[in-house]
PDB file of C-alpha atoms in Angstrom:
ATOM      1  CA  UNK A   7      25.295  -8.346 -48.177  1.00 52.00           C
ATOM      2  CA  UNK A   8      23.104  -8.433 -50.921  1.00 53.00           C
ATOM      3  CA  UNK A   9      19.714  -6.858 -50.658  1.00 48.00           C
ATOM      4  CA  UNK A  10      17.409  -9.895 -49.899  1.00 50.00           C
ATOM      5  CA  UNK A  11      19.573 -10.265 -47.126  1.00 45.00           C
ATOM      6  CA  UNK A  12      19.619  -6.956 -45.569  1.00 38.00           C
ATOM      7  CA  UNK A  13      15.681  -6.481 -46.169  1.00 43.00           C
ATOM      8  CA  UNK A  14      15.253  -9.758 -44.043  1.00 41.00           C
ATOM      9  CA  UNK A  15      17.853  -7.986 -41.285  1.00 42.00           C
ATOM     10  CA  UNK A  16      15.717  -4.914 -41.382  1.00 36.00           C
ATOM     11  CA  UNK A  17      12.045  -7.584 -40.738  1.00 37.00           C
ATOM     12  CA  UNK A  18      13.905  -9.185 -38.245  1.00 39.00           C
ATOM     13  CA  UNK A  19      14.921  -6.514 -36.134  1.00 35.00           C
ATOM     14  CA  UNK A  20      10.732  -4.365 -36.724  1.00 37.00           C
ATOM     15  CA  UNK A  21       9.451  -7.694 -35.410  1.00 33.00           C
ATOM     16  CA  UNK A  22      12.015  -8.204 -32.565  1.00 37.00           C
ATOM     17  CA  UNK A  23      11.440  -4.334 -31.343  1.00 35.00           C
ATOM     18  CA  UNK A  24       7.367  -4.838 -31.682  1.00 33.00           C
ATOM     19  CA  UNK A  25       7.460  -8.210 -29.351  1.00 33.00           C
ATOM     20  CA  UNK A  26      10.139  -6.550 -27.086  1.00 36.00           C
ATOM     21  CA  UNK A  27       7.831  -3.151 -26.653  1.00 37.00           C
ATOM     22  CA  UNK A  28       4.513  -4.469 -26.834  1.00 35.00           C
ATOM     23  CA  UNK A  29       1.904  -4.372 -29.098  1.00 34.00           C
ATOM     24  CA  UNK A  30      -1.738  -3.171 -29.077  1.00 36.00           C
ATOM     25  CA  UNK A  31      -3.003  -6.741 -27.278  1.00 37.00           C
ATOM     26  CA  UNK A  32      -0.990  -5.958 -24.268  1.00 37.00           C
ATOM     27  CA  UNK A  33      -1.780  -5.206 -20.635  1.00 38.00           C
ATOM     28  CA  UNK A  34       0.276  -1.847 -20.804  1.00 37.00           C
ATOM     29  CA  UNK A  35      -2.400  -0.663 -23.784  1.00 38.00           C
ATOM     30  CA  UNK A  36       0.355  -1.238 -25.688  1.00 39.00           C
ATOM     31  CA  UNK A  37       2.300   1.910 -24.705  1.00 41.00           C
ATOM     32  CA  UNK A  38       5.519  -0.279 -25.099  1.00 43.00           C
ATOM     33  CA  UNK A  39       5.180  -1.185 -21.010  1.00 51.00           C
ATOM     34  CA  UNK A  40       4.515   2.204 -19.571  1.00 65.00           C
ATOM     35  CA  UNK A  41       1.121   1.966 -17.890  1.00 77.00           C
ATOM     36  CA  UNK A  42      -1.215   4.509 -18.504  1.00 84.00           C
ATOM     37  CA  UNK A  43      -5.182   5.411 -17.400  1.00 87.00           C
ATOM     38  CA  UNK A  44      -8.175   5.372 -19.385  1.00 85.00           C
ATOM     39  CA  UNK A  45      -9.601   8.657 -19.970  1.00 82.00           C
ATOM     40  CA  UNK A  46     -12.255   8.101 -17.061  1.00 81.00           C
ATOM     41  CA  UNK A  47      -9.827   7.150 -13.874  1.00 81.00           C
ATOM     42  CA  UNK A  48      -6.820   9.757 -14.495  1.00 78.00           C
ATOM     43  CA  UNK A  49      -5.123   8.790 -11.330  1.00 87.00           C
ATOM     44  CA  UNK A  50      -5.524   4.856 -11.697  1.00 90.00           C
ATOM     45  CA  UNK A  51      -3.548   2.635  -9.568  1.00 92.00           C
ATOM     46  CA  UNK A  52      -1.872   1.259 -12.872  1.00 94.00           C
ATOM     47  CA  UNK A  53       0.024   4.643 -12.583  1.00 94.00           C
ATOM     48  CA  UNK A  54       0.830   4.601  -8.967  1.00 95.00           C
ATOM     49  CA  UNK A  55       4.401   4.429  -7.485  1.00 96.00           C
ATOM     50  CA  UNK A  56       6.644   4.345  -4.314  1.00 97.00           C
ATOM     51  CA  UNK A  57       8.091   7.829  -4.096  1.00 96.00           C
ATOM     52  CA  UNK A  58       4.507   9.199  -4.461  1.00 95.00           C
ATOM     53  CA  UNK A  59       3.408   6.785  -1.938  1.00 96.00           C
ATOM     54  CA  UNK A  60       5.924   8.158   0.202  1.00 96.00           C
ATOM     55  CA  UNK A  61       5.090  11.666  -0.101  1.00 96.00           C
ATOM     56  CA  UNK A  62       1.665  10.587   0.734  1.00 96.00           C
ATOM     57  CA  UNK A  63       2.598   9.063   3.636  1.00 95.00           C
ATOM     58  CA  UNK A  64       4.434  12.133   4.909  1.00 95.00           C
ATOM     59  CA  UNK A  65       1.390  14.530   3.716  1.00 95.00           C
ATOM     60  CA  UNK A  66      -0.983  12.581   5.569  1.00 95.00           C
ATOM     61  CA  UNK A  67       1.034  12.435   8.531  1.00 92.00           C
ATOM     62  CA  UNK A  68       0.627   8.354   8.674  1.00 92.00           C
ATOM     63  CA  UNK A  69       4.454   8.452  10.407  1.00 89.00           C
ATOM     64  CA  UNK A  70       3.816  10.507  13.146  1.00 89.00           C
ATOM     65  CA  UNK A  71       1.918   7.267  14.397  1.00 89.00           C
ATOM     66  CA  UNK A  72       3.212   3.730  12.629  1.00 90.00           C
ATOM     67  CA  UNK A  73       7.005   5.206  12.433  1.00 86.00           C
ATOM     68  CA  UNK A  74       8.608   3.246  15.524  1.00 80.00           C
ATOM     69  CA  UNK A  75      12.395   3.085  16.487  1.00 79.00           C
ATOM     70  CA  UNK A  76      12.734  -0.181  14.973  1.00 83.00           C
ATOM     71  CA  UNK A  77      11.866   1.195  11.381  1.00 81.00           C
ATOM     72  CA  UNK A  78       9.907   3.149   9.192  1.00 86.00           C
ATOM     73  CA  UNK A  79       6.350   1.940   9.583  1.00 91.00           C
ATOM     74  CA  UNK A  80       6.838  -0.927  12.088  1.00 88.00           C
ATOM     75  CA  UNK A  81       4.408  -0.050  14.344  1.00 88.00           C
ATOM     76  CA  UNK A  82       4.404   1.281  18.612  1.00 87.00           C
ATOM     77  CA  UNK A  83       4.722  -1.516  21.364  1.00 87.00           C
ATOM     78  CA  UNK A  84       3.721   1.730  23.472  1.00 88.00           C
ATOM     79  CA  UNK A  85       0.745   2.901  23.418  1.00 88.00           C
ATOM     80  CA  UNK A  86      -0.280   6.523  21.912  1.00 89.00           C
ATOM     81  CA  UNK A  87      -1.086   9.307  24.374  1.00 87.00           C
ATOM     82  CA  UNK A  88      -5.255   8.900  24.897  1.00 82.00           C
ATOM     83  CA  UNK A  89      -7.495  11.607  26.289  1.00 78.00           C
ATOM     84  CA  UNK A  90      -9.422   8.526  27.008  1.00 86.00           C
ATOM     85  CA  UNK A  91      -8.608   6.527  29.857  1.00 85.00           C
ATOM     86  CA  UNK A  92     -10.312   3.405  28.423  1.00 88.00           C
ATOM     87  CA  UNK A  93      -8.302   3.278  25.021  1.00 92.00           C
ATOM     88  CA  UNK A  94      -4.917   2.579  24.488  1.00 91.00           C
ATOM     89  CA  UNK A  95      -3.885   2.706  20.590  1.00 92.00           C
ATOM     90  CA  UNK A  96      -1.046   0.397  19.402  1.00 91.00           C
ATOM     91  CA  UNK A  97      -0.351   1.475  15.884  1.00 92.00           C
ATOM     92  CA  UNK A  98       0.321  -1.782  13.600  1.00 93.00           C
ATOM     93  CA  UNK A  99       3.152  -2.196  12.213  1.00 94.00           C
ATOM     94  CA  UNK A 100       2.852  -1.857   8.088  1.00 95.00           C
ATOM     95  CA  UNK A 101       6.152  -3.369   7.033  1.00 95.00           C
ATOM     96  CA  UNK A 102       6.034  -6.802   4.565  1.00 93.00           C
ATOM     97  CA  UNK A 103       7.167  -8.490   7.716  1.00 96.00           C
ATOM     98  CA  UNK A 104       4.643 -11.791   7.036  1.00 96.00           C
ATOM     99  CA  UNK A 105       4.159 -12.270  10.976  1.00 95.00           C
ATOM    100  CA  UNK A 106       3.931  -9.446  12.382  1.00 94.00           C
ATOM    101  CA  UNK A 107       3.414  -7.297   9.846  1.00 95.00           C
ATOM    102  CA  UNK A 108       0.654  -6.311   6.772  1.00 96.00           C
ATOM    103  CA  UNK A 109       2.867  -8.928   4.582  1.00 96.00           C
ATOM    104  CA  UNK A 110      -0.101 -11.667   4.283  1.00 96.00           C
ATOM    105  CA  UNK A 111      -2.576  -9.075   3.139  1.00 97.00           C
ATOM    106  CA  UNK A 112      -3.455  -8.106  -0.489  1.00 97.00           C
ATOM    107  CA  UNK A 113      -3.248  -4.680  -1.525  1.00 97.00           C
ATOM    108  CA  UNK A 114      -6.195  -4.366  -2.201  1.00 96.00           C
ATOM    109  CA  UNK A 115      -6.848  -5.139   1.435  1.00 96.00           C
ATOM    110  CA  UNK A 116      -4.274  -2.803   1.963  1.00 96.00           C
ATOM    111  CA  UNK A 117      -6.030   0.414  -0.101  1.00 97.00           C
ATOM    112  CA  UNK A 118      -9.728  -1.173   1.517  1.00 96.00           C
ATOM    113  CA  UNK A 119      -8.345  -0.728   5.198  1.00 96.00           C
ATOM    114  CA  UNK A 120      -6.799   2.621   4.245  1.00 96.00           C
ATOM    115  CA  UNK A 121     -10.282   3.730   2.321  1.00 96.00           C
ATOM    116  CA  UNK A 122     -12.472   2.327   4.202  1.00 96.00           C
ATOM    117  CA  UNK A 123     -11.149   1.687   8.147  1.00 94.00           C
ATOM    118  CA  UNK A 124     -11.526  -2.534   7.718  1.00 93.00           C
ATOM    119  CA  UNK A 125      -9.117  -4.829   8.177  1.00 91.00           C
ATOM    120  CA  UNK A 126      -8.156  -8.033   6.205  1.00 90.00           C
ATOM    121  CA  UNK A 127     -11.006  -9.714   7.955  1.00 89.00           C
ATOM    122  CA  UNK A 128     -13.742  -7.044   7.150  1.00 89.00           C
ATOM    123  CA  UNK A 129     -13.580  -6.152  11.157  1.00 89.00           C
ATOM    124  CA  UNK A 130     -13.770  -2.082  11.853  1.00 92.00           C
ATOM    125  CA  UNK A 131     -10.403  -0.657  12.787  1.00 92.00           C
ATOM    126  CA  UNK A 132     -10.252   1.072  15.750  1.00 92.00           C
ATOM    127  CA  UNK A 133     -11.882   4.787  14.871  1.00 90.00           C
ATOM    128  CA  UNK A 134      -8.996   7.186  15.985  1.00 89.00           C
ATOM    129  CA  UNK A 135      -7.522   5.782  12.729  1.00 89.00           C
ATOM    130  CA  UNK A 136      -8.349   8.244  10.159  1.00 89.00           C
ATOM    131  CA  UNK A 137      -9.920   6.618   6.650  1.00 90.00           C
ATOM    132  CA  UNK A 138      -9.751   8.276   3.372  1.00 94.00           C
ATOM    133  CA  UNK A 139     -12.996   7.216   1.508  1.00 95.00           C
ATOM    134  CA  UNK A 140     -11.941  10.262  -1.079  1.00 95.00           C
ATOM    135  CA  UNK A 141      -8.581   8.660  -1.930  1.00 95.00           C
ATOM    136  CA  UNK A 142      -7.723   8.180  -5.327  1.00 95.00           C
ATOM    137  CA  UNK A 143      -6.427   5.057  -6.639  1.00 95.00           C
ATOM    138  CA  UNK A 144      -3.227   6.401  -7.948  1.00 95.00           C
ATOM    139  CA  UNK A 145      -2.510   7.685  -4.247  1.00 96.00           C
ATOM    140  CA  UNK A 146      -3.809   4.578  -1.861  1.00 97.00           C
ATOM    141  CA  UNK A 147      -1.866   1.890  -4.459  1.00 97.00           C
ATOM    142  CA  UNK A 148       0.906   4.104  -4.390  1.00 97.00           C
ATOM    143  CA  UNK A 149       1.229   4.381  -0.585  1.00 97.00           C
ATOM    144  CA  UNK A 150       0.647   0.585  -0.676  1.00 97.00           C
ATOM    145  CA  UNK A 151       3.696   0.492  -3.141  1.00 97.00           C
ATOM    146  CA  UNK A 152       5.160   2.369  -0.401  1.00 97.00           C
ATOM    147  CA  UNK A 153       4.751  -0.052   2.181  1.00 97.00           C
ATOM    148  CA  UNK A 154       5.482  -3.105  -0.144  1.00 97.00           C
ATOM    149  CA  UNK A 155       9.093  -1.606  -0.685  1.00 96.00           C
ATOM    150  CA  UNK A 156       9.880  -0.922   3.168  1.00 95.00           C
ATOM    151  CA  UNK A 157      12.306  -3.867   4.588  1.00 95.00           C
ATOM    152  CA  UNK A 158      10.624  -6.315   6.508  1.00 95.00           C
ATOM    153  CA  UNK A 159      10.743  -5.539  10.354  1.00 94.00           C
ATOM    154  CA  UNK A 160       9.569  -8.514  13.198  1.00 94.00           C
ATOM    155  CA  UNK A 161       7.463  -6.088  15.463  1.00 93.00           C
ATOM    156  CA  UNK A 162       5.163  -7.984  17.337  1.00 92.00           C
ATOM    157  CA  UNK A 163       3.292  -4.822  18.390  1.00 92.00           C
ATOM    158  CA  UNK A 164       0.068  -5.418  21.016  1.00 92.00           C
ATOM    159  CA  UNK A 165      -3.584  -5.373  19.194  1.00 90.00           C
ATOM    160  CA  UNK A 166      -5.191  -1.998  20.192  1.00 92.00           C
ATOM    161  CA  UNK A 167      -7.756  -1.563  23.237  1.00 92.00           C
ATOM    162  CA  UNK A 168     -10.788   0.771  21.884  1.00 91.00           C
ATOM    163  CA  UNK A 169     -14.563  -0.154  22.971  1.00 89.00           C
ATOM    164  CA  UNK A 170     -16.454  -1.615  22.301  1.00 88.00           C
ATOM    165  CA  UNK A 171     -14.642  -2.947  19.340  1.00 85.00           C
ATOM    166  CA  UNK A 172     -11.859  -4.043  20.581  1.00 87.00           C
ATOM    167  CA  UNK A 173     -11.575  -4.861  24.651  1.00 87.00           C
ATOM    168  CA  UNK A 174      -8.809  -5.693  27.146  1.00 85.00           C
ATOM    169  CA  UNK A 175     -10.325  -9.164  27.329  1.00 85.00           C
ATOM    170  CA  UNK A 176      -9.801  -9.467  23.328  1.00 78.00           C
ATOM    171  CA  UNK A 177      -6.116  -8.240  23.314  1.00 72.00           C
ATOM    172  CA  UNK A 178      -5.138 -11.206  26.159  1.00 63.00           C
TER     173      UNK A 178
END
């Protein structure tokens, strides 16, 4: 091979590496498609992932309510025990399940409702559902990662009774 030739190997394979890892222009910052933060948001949601999500989920006990035994997160068709007479608490089910499930929502509607207690349709969840306004990003987008990789399950579970948000009349 003479030496023309092997300089224009050695230029073909620098410029097939750089468009293969990224450059500078790209979304990853160029870090050759590992995400990373900027210096202000440490724990961005560009960073999160699903076995952090999952630890998340145990840590903040969100199982000992939406676990079912039809699947990880896929909701109660029984109601939780209530001090209150007047409320009966239905947890929802959080699988990708389209239906019956948090499949149609964004994630961002996802991390909102988890942040902020709001559902897809800006309507107050019922309030024995904890929020976490202090949340990270890193840790709501990766419990939403979480929930994006659980199978889908069909659980049609019944819409909560808690007033006055949400009545008896309302859930018929």
């Amino acid at each position: 091979m003479s030496n023309r030739n092997w300089m224009a190997s050695v230029v073909a394979v620098i410029v097939m590496s750089i468009v293969a890892c990224g450059s500078d222009d790209d979304a990853s910052g160029g870090t050759g498609g590992a995400a990373s933060c900027p210096p202000e948001n440490p724990e961005c949601k560009e960073i999160a992932d699903v076995a952090s999500g999952a630890k998340a989920v145990e840590r903040r006990r969100c199982v000992n309510c939406h676990d079912s035994d039809k699947g990880k997160m896929s909701g109660a068709t029984t109601p939780l025990p209530q001090q209150d007479p007047g409320i009966e608490l239905y947890p929802p089910n959080l699988t990708n399940d389209k239906e019956t499930g948090v499949g149609a929502w964004t994630d961002d509607q996802l991390a909102a409702a988890i942040r902020t207690g709001l559902d897809k349709e800006g309507l107050n969840l019922c309030p024995q559902m904890k929020h976490f306004a202090e949340m990270s990003d890193f840790e709501v987008y990766s419990i939403v990662k979480y929930l994006r990789s659980l199978p889908p399950v069909v659980n049609d579970v019944p819409r909560s009774i808690c007033p006055p948000l949400k009545t008896r009349e309302e859930q018929q």
